[in-house]
Amino acid sequence: MRIIAGDFKGNRIQAVPNQLTRPTGDKVKESLFQMIGPFFDGGICLDLFAGSGALAIEAISRGMNKAILVDKQPKAISIIHQNVSHLHIQEKVEIYRNDAFRAIKALQKRALQFDTIFLDPPYHKVSYDKLLQGISSTDIVTENGLIICEHDPNIRMENSYEGYHIWKHEVYNTTTAITIFKKGVKDDD
């Protein structure tokens, strides 16, 4: 896997060497960042199912100030630490081994707010509906902030989370779709 653009463009990062994670492919990652940016003028992001940390690291490379990476798999946490250390970005990240739902509660207690949240859980093992309800019931997303869901294209994402609306939706292939929710009043975006 490689970083596609920004300060760390071209650097390779390690993937998690097991079947517990499914890395986002470079083409999907590039398309995703073209949809939401492609570059950032600061901000903070949260990657709740971080795996190797590739999405949050790409966001930092493209201008995010800070990222919080959460994964419950010990091997994933180890790989994230290696990737962060390799790029010398320790001061820009916080890494936690935790369940996504507990992480949401802990982040709410810290009164943190995120400009972007990446949700890429193992397909069919975590309820997007429960995750999105959990996030929308808190104040951890900034106004106009984004929640980016990578999911199986056969999963229909509902547009029923208070204060959020589907901003963009793309199907990439038979295994990957992206739905982006935006916080705030729906406008012409």
Tab-separated table of N, CA and C in Angstrom, residues 19-170:
chain	number	residue	atom	x	y	z
A	19	GLN	N	-6.525	-11.862	7.922
A	19	GLN	CA	-7.830	-11.737	7.265
A	19	GLN	C	-8.811	-10.896	8.084
A	20	LEU	N	-8.335	-10.262	9.159
A	20	LEU	CA	-9.231	-9.493	10.014
A	20	LEU	C	-9.500	-8.092	9.481
A	21	THR	N	-8.670	-7.627	8.566
A	21	THR	CA	-8.872	-6.297	7.990
A	21	THR	C	-8.946	-6.398	6.476
A	22	ARG	N	-9.574	-5.407	5.868
A	22	ARG	CA	-9.710	-5.335	4.418
A	22	ARG	C	-9.257	-3.943	4.017
A	23	PRO	N	-8.041	-3.813	3.494
A	23	PRO	CA	-7.551	-2.481	3.164
A	23	PRO	C	-8.325	-1.843	2.010
A	24	THR	N	-8.462	-0.536	2.084
A	24	THR	CA	-9.078	0.215	0.998
A	24	THR	C	-8.086	0.274	-0.157
A	25	GLY	N	-8.509	-0.149	-1.334
A	25	GLY	CA	-7.630	-0.141	-2.498
A	25	GLY	C	-7.237	1.272	-2.895
A	26	ASP	N	-6.089	1.396	-3.561
A	26	ASP	CA	-5.577	2.715	-3.957
A	26	ASP	C	-6.555	3.476	-4.847
A	27	LYS	N	-7.204	2.791	-5.788
A	27	LYS	CA	-8.136	3.487	-6.695
A	27	LYS	C	-9.343	4.026	-5.942
A	28	VAL	N	-9.877	3.226	-5.020
A	28	VAL	CA	-11.017	3.683	-4.220
A	28	VAL	C	-10.575	4.819	-3.306
A	29	LYS	N	-9.393	4.682	-2.705
A	29	LYS	CA	-8.878	5.725	-1.813
A	29	LYS	C	-8.694	7.044	-2.569
A	30	GLU	N	-8.114	6.983	-3.754
A	30	GLU	CA	-7.915	8.196	-4.553
A	30	GLU	C	-9.262	8.837	-4.896
A	31	SER	N	-10.213	8.022	-5.322
A	31	SER	CA	-11.536	8.544	-5.656
A	31	SER	C	-12.210	9.168	-4.435
A	32	LEU	N	-12.091	8.499	-3.292
A	32	LEU	CA	-12.666	9.015	-2.052
A	32	LEU	C	-12.104	10.391	-1.721
A	33	PHE	N	-10.775	10.531	-1.785
A	33	PHE	CA	-10.179	11.820	-1.435
A	33	PHE	C	-10.470	12.887	-2.487
A	34	GLN	N	-10.690	12.502	-3.729
A	34	GLN	CA	-11.119	13.486	-4.726
A	34	GLN	C	-12.525	13.992	-4.397
A	35	MET	N	-13.381	13.109	-3.860
A	35	MET	CA	-14.746	13.493	-3.507
A	35	MET	C	-14.773	14.461	-2.331
A	36	ILE	N	-13.895	14.270	-1.361
A	36	ILE	CA	-13.982	15.075	-0.135
A	36	ILE	C	-12.969	16.201	-0.072
A	37	GLY	N	-12.107	16.341	-1.004
A	37	GLY	CA	-11.041	17.326	-0.851
A	37	GLY	C	-10.614	17.967	-2.140
A	38	PRO	N	-9.522	17.528	-2.613
A	38	PRO	CA	-8.682	16.394	-2.236
A	38	PRO	C	-7.653	16.722	-1.156
A	39	PHE	N	-7.539	18.003	-0.792
A	39	PHE	CA	-6.581	18.390	0.244
A	39	PHE	C	-7.310	19.138	1.347
A	40	PHE	N	-6.689	19.183	2.537
A	40	PHE	CA	-7.313	19.806	3.696
A	40	PHE	C	-6.492	20.989	4.172
A	41	ASP	N	-7.193	21.963	4.714
A	41	ASP	CA	-6.547	23.110	5.340
A	41	ASP	C	-6.677	22.929	6.846
A	42	GLY	N	-5.960	21.937	7.361
A	42	GLY	CA	-6.039	21.633	8.784
A	42	GLY	C	-7.217	20.739	9.090
A	43	GLY	N	-7.525	20.626	10.372
A	43	GLY	CA	-8.654	19.819	10.818
A	43	GLY	C	-8.198	18.575	11.556
A	44	ILE	N	-9.191	17.829	12.027
A	44	ILE	CA	-8.940	16.609	12.786
A	44	ILE	C	-9.860	15.510	12.256
A	45	CYS	N	-9.303	14.315	12.129
A	45	CYS	CA	-10.106	13.197	11.649
A	45	CYS	C	-10.052	12.031	12.630
A	46	LEU	N	-11.043	11.178	12.516
A	46	LEU	CA	-11.166	9.984	13.332
A	46	LEU	C	-11.311	8.793	12.397
A	47	ASP	N	-10.504	7.769	12.611
A	47	ASP	CA	-10.619	6.530	11.858
A	47	ASP	C	-10.977	5.445	12.862
A	48	LEU	N	-12.268	5.041	12.859
A	48	LEU	CA	-12.771	4.144	13.899
A	48	LEU	C	-12.432	2.677	13.686
A	49	PHE	N	-12.151	2.259	12.487
A	49	PHE	CA	-11.733	0.887	12.189
A	49	PHE	C	-10.461	1.014	11.375
A	50	ALA	N	-9.406	1.470	12.025
A	50	ALA	CA	-8.234	1.986	11.327
A	50	ALA	C	-7.443	0.946	10.549
A	51	GLY	N	-7.461	-0.307	10.955
A	51	GLY	CA	-6.662	-1.303	10.238
A	51	GLY	C	-5.188	-0.912	10.254
A	52	SER	N	-4.633	-0.618	9.086
A	52	SER	CA	-3.223	-0.196	8.975
A	52	SER	C	-3.042	1.295	9.247
A	53	GLY	N	-4.162	2.031	9.303
A	53	GLY	CA	-4.097	3.484	9.466
A	53	GLY	C	-4.040	4.229	8.150
A	54	ALA	N	-4.195	3.526	7.033
A	54	ALA	CA	-3.994	4.114	5.707
A	54	ALA	C	-4.868	5.341	5.432
A	55	LEU	N	-6.146	5.310	5.811
A	55	LEU	CA	-7.024	6.457	5.502
A	55	LEU	C	-6.638	7.688	6.321
A	56	ALA	N	-6.420	7.505	7.606
A	56	ALA	CA	-6.039	8.638	8.449
A	56	ALA	C	-4.661	9.174	8.064
A	57	ILE	N	-3.726	8.285	7.740
A	57	ILE	CA	-2.394	8.723	7.322
A	57	ILE	C	-2.476	9.483	6.003
A	58	GLU	N	-3.305	9.023	5.086
A	58	GLU	CA	-3.507	9.742	3.820
A	58	GLU	C	-4.079	11.133	4.095
A	59	ALA	N	-5.015	11.216	5.047
A	59	ALA	CA	-5.609	12.512	5.395
A	59	ALA	C	-4.556	13.457	5.975
A	60	ILE	N	-3.671	12.945	6.826
A	60	ILE	CA	-2.593	13.774	7.369
A	60	ILE	C	-1.657	14.215	6.251
A	61	SER	N	-1.325	13.307	5.358
A	61	SER	CA	-0.462	13.647	4.228
A	61	SER	C	-1.070	14.772	3.395
A	62	ARG	N	-2.391	14.808	3.337
A	62	ARG	CA	-3.102	15.796	2.533
A	62	ARG	C	-3.483	17.046	3.322
A	63	GLY	N	-3.013	17.199	4.552
A	63	GLY	CA	-3.186	18.461	5.255
A	63	GLY	C	-3.951	18.454	6.550
A	64	MET	N	-4.511	17.320	6.982
A	64	MET	CA	-5.161	17.270	8.291
A	64	MET	C	-4.104	17.507	9.361
A	65	ASN	N	-4.474	18.231	10.412
A	65	ASN	CA	-3.541	18.501	11.512
A	65	ASN	C	-3.336	17.313	12.431
A	66	LYS	N	-4.408	16.537	12.639
A	66	LYS	CA	-4.379	15.491	13.644
A	66	LYS	C	-5.335	14.372	13.265
A	67	ALA	N	-5.004	13.162	13.720
A	67	ALA	CA	-5.882	12.017	13.512
A	67	ALA	C	-5.903	11.156	14.768
A	68	ILE	N	-7.078	10.635	15.062
A	68	ILE	CA	-7.221	9.639	16.109
A	68	ILE	C	-7.595	8.338	15.416
A	69	LEU	N	-6.804	7.293	15.683
A	69	LEU	CA	-6.990	5.996	15.047
A	69	LEU	C	-7.394	4.982	16.098
A	70	VAL	N	-8.463	4.249	15.821
A	70	VAL	CA	-8.998	3.273	16.758
A	70	VAL	C	-9.167	1.946	16.038
A	71	ASP	N	-8.721	0.878	16.666
A	71	ASP	CA	-8.978	-0.470	16.167
A	71	ASP	C	-8.945	-1.397	17.365
A	72	LYS	N	-9.711	-2.459	17.317
A	72	LYS	CA	-9.711	-3.374	18.466
A	72	LYS	C	-8.758	-4.546	18.286
A	73	GLN	N	-8.185	-4.719	17.098
A	73	GLN	CA	-7.269	-5.829	16.828
A	73	GLN	C	-5.837	-5.458	17.235
A	74	PRO	N	-5.206	-6.246	18.103
A	74	PRO	CA	-3.835	-5.934	18.532
A	74	PRO	C	-2.842	-5.848	17.368
A	75	LYS	N	-2.972	-6.724	16.385
A	75	LYS	CA	-2.037	-6.692	15.250
A	75	LYS	C	-2.206	-5.389	14.463
A	76	ALA	N	-3.433	-4.924	14.300
A	76	ALA	CA	-3.675	-3.659	13.601
A	76	ALA	C	-3.012	-2.507	14.356
A	77	ILE	N	-3.159	-2.486	15.656
A	77	ILE	CA	-2.555	-1.418	16.469
A	77	ILE	C	-1.038	-1.435	16.311
A	78	SER	N	-0.449	-2.616	16.305
A	78	SER	CA	0.997	-2.740	16.122
A	78	SER	C	1.433	-2.183	14.761
A	79	ILE	N	0.692	-2.511	13.708
A	79	ILE	CA	1.020	-2.022	12.353
A	79	ILE	C	0.840	-0.507	12.272
A	80	ILE	N	-0.204	0.021	12.895
A	80	ILE	CA	-0.410	1.480	12.896
A	80	ILE	C	0.799	2.160	13.533
A	81	HIS	N	1.224	1.653	14.686
A	81	HIS	CA	2.394	2.245	15.353
A	81	HIS	C	3.621	2.203	14.437
A	82	GLN	N	3.834	1.101	13.740
A	82	GLN	CA	4.970	0.987	12.822
A	82	GLN	C	4.863	1.998	11.684
A	83	ASN	N	3.656	2.129	11.092
A	83	ASN	CA	3.469	3.063	9.975
A	83	ASN	C	3.655	4.515	10.413
A	84	VAL	N	3.134	4.846	11.571
A	84	VAL	CA	3.257	6.208	12.108
A	84	VAL	C	4.719	6.525	12.418
A	85	SER	N	5.408	5.566	13.011
A	85	SER	CA	6.820	5.748	13.332
A	85	SER	C	7.662	5.894	12.057
A	86	HIS	N	7.372	5.078	11.061
A	86	HIS	CA	8.094	5.132	9.777
A	86	HIS	C	7.996	6.525	9.146
A	87	LEU	N	6.841	7.166	9.288
A	87	LEU	CA	6.620	8.490	8.686
A	87	LEU	C	6.950	9.645	9.639
A	88	HIS	N	7.292	9.322	10.882
A	88	HIS	CA	7.645	10.335	11.893
A	88	HIS	C	6.497	11.325	12.130
A	89	ILE	N	5.289	10.787	12.301
A	89	ILE	CA	4.122	11.654	12.528
A	89	ILE	C	3.476	11.382	13.893
A	90	GLN	N	4.265	10.890	14.844
A	90	GLN	CA	3.726	10.549	16.159
A	90	GLN	C	3.018	11.725	16.819
A	91	GLU	N	3.512	12.941	16.601
A	91	GLU	CA	2.903	14.109	17.249
A	91	GLU	C	1.549	14.475	16.639
A	92	LYS	N	1.214	13.870	15.510
A	92	LYS	CA	-0.050	14.197	14.838
A	92	LYS	C	-1.132	13.151	15.046
A	93	VAL	N	-0.794	12.067	15.759
A	93	VAL	CA	-1.780	10.995	15.902
A	93	VAL	C	-1.922	10.546	17.356
A	94	GLU	N	-3.103	10.026	17.633
A	94	GLU	CA	-3.368	9.281	18.863
A	94	GLU	C	-3.887	7.926	18.407
A	95	ILE	N	-3.382	6.866	19.022
A	95	ILE	CA	-3.740	5.510	18.624
A	95	ILE	C	-4.321	4.788	19.835
A	96	TYR	N	-5.491	4.167	19.646
A	96	TYR	CA	-6.153	3.482	20.746
A	96	TYR	C	-6.648	2.109	20.309
A	97	ARG	N	-6.411	1.130	21.173
A	97	ARG	CA	-7.016	-0.182	20.980
A	97	ARG	C	-8.324	-0.164	21.752
A	98	ASN	N	-9.415	-0.164	21.006
A	98	ASN	CA	-10.720	-0.038	21.645
A	98	ASN	C	-11.805	-0.460	20.673
A	99	ASP	N	-12.944	-0.777	21.196
A	99	ASP	CA	-14.155	-1.022	20.430
A	99	ASP	C	-14.692	0.321	19.943
A	100	ALA	N	-15.237	0.364	18.747
A	100	ALA	CA	-15.704	1.625	18.159
A	100	ALA	C	-16.768	2.314	19.022
A	101	PHE	N	-17.699	1.563	19.564
A	101	PHE	CA	-18.777	2.163	20.348
A	101	PHE	C	-18.248	2.768	21.651
A	102	ARG	N	-17.319	2.079	22.294
A	102	ARG	CA	-16.711	2.648	23.505
A	102	ARG	C	-15.857	3.857	23.161
A	103	ALA	N	-15.191	3.810	22.015
A	103	ALA	CA	-14.367	4.945	21.582
A	103	ALA	C	-15.229	6.188	21.364
A	104	ILE	N	-16.392	6.017	20.750
A	104	ILE	CA	-17.301	7.152	20.525
A	104	ILE	C	-17.660	7.804	21.864
A	105	LYS	N	-17.993	6.983	22.862
A	105	LYS	CA	-18.352	7.517	24.186
A	105	LYS	C	-17.164	8.228	24.834
A	106	ALA	N	-15.976	7.632	24.717
A	106	ALA	CA	-14.775	8.240	25.316
A	106	ALA	C	-14.451	9.575	24.648
A	107	LEU	N	-14.598	9.638	23.345
A	107	LEU	CA	-14.310	10.880	22.613
A	107	LEU	C	-15.331	11.963	22.948
A	108	GLN	N	-16.572	11.563	23.147
A	108	GLN	CA	-17.598	12.525	23.558
A	108	GLN	C	-17.257	13.106	24.929
A	109	LYS	N	-16.783	12.267	25.841
A	109	LYS	CA	-16.408	12.748	27.175
A	109	LYS	C	-15.259	13.748	27.101
A	110	ARG	N	-14.379	13.578	26.115
A	110	ARG	CA	-13.256	14.507	25.935
A	110	ARG	C	-13.687	15.783	25.214
A	111	ALA	N	-14.940	15.840	24.772
A	111	ALA	CA	-15.497	16.998	24.055
A	111	ALA	C	-14.727	17.287	22.763
A	112	LEU	N	-14.250	16.220	22.121
A	112	LEU	CA	-13.571	16.393	20.833
A	112	LEU	C	-14.587	16.464	19.707
A	113	GLN	N	-14.247	17.209	18.671
A	113	GLN	CA	-15.073	17.268	17.472
A	113	GLN	C	-14.193	17.019	16.260
A	114	PHE	N	-14.745	16.277	15.302
A	114	PHE	CA	-13.999	15.858	14.124
A	114	PHE	C	-14.589	16.461	12.862
A	115	ASP	N	-13.692	16.826	11.955
A	115	ASP	CA	-14.117	17.314	10.645
A	115	ASP	C	-14.477	16.149	9.730
A	116	THR	N	-13.802	15.023	9.929
A	116	THR	CA	-14.018	13.833	9.105
A	116	THR	C	-13.919	12.592	9.978
A	117	ILE	N	-14.880	11.684	9.791
A	117	ILE	CA	-14.831	10.383	10.443
A	117	ILE	C	-14.861	9.321	9.354
A	118	PHE	N	-13.894	8.410	9.404
A	118	PHE	CA	-13.850	7.282	8.484
A	118	PHE	C	-14.439	6.058	9.181
A	119	LEU	N	-15.426	5.431	8.536
A	119	LEU	CA	-16.028	4.197	9.038
A	119	LEU	C	-15.840	3.123	7.974
A	120	ASP	N	-14.964	2.193	8.241
A	120	ASP	CA	-14.716	1.094	7.313
A	120	ASP	C	-14.617	-0.195	8.105
A	121	PRO	N	-15.729	-0.579	8.774
A	121	PRO	CA	-15.692	-1.796	9.590
A	121	PRO	C	-15.700	-3.049	8.719
A	122	PRO	N	-15.420	-4.203	9.328
A	122	PRO	CA	-15.552	-5.446	8.573
A	122	PRO	C	-16.992	-5.560	8.054
A	123	TYR	N	-17.119	-5.774	6.768
A	123	TYR	CA	-18.456	-5.849	6.168
A	123	TYR	C	-19.286	-6.945	6.845
A	124	HIS	N	-20.549	-6.623	7.120
A	124	HIS	CA	-21.545	-7.548	7.656
A	124	HIS	C	-21.250	-8.004	9.091
A	125	LYS	N	-20.302	-7.362	9.770
A	125	LYS	CA	-20.010	-7.732	11.150
A	125	LYS	C	-20.350	-6.626	12.131
A	126	VAL	N	-20.523	-5.416	11.629
A	126	VAL	CA	-20.847	-4.270	12.470
A	126	VAL	C	-22.018	-3.544	11.819
A	127	SER	N	-22.960	-3.109	12.614
A	127	SER	CA	-24.129	-2.405	12.098
A	127	SER	C	-23.797	-0.929	11.832
A	128	TYR	N	-23.850	-0.551	10.558
A	128	TYR	CA	-23.650	0.860	10.216
A	128	TYR	C	-24.732	1.706	10.865
A	129	ASP	N	-25.948	1.170	10.907
A	129	ASP	CA	-27.057	1.911	11.492
A	129	ASP	C	-26.766	2.245	12.957
A	130	LYS	N	-26.301	1.262	13.737
A	130	LYS	CA	-25.980	1.512	15.144
A	130	LYS	C	-24.804	2.486	15.274
A	131	LEU	N	-23.797	2.318	14.412
A	131	LEU	CA	-22.655	3.240	14.450
A	131	LEU	C	-23.099	4.669	14.165
A	132	LEU	N	-23.879	4.847	13.111
A	132	LEU	CA	-24.313	6.193	12.730
A	132	LEU	C	-25.263	6.787	13.761
A	133	GLN	N	-26.119	5.958	14.348
A	133	GLN	CA	-26.971	6.452	15.433
A	133	GLN	C	-26.120	6.870	16.626
A	134	GLY	N	-25.108	6.052	16.947
A	134	GLY	CA	-24.218	6.387	18.059
A	134	GLY	C	-23.493	7.700	17.843
A	135	ILE	N	-23.008	7.912	16.635
A	135	ILE	CA	-22.302	9.159	16.323
A	135	ILE	C	-23.264	10.341	16.302
A	136	SER	N	-24.426	10.170	15.665
A	136	SER	CA	-25.365	11.294	15.542
A	136	SER	C	-25.978	11.689	16.880
A	137	SER	N	-25.937	10.778	17.865
A	137	SER	CA	-26.479	11.117	19.190
A	137	SER	C	-25.465	11.888	20.041
A	138	THR	N	-24.267	12.102	19.496
A	138	THR	CA	-23.226	12.846	20.205
A	138	THR	C	-22.971	14.168	19.485
A	139	ASP	N	-22.020	14.897	19.992
A	139	ASP	CA	-21.624	16.156	19.354
A	139	ASP	C	-20.155	16.066	18.927
A	140	ILE	N	-19.757	14.893	18.365
A	140	ILE	CA	-18.348	14.718	18.017
A	140	ILE	C	-18.022	15.097	16.567
A	141	VAL	N	-19.018	15.563	15.825
A	141	VAL	CA	-18.776	15.972	14.439
A	141	VAL	C	-19.011	17.471	14.323
A	142	THR	N	-18.076	18.176	13.684
A	142	THR	CA	-18.231	19.617	13.481
A	142	THR	C	-19.376	19.892	12.512
A	143	GLU	N	-19.901	21.102	12.535
A	143	GLU	CA	-20.898	21.515	11.541
A	143	GLU	C	-20.264	21.382	10.163
A	144	ASN	N	-20.973	20.796	9.233
A	144	ASN	CA	-20.505	20.481	7.871
A	144	ASN	C	-19.455	19.370	7.857
A	145	GLY	N	-19.246	18.709	8.999
A	145	GLY	CA	-18.318	17.589	9.051
A	145	GLY	C	-18.862	16.391	8.285
A	146	LEU	N	-17.955	15.476	7.934
A	146	LEU	CA	-18.313	14.333	7.100
A	146	LEU	C	-18.108	13.017	7.840
A	147	ILE	N	-19.012	12.071	7.591
A	147	ILE	CA	-18.848	10.693	8.021
A	147	ILE	C	-18.789	9.861	6.747
A	148	ILE	N	-17.649	9.227	6.530
A	148	ILE	CA	-17.407	8.494	5.288
A	148	ILE	C	-17.524	7.010	5.573
A	149	CYS	N	-18.499	6.365	4.943
A	149	CYS	CA	-18.763	4.950	5.165
A	149	CYS	C	-18.353	4.155	3.933
A	150	GLU	N	-17.390	3.260	4.099
A	150	GLU	CA	-17.062	2.315	3.036
A	150	GLU	C	-17.833	1.049	3.360
A	151	HIS	N	-18.572	0.523	2.376
A	151	HIS	CA	-19.459	-0.605	2.666
A	151	HIS	C	-19.704	-1.462	1.435
A	152	ASP	N	-20.293	-2.602	1.690
A	152	ASP	CA	-20.742	-3.502	0.631
A	152	ASP	C	-21.813	-2.750	-0.174
A	153	PRO	N	-21.734	-2.773	-1.510
A	153	PRO	CA	-22.727	-2.032	-2.299
A	153	PRO	C	-24.154	-2.551	-2.149
A	154	ASN	N	-24.308	-3.753	-1.605
A	154	ASN	CA	-25.652	-4.303	-1.396
A	154	ASN	C	-26.300	-3.781	-0.119
A	155	ILE	N	-25.532	-3.080	0.716
A	155	ILE	CA	-26.097	-2.474	1.922
A	155	ILE	C	-26.674	-1.119	1.556
A	156	ARG	N	-27.927	-0.944	1.880
A	156	ARG	CA	-28.583	0.341	1.615
A	156	ARG	C	-28.405	1.230	2.839
A	157	MET	N	-27.793	2.376	2.625
A	157	MET	CA	-27.569	3.314	3.727
A	157	MET	C	-28.794	4.220	3.853
A	158	GLU	N	-29.294	4.323	5.069
A	158	GLU	CA	-30.479	5.144	5.326
A	158	GLU	C	-30.081	6.609	5.492
A	159	ASN	N	-30.986	7.479	5.140
A	159	ASN	CA	-30.752	8.921	5.276
A	159	ASN	C	-31.599	9.444	6.433
A	160	SER	N	-31.496	8.766	7.576
A	160	SER	CA	-32.420	9.073	8.670
A	160	SER	C	-31.710	9.366	9.997
A	161	TYR	N	-30.572	10.015	9.935
A	161	TYR	CA	-29.851	10.333	11.156
A	161	TYR	C	-29.995	11.818	11.409
A	162	GLU	N	-30.548	12.148	12.554
A	162	GLU	CA	-30.872	13.533	12.862
A	162	GLU	C	-29.657	14.439	12.709
A	163	GLY	N	-29.839	15.486	11.899
A	163	GLY	CA	-28.779	16.462	11.686
A	163	GLY	C	-27.828	16.111	10.556
A	164	TYR	N	-28.035	14.963	9.893
A	164	TYR	CA	-27.147	14.504	8.825
A	164	TYR	C	-27.950	14.201	7.558
A	165	HIS	N	-27.289	14.294	6.429
A	165	HIS	CA	-27.900	13.881	5.166
A	165	HIS	C	-26.835	13.226	4.288
A	166	ILE	N	-27.296	12.370	3.377
A	166	ILE	CA	-26.349	11.759	2.442
A	166	ILE	C	-25.895	12.841	1.476
A	167	TRP	N	-24.606	13.070	1.447
A	167	TRP	CA	-24.009	14.110	0.621
A	167	TRP	C	-23.547	13.544	-0.716
A	168	LYS	N	-22.900	12.373	-0.662
A	168	LYS	CA	-22.430	11.721	-1.887
A	168	LYS	C	-22.500	10.212	-1.704
A	169	HIS	N	-22.674	9.545	-2.843
A	169	HIS	CA	-22.708	8.080	-2.837
A	169	HIS	C	-22.121	7.581	-4.151
A	170	GLU	N	-21.179	6.642	-4.057
A	170	GLU	CA	-20.550	6.059	-5.246
A	170	GLU	C	-20.406	4.562	-5.054
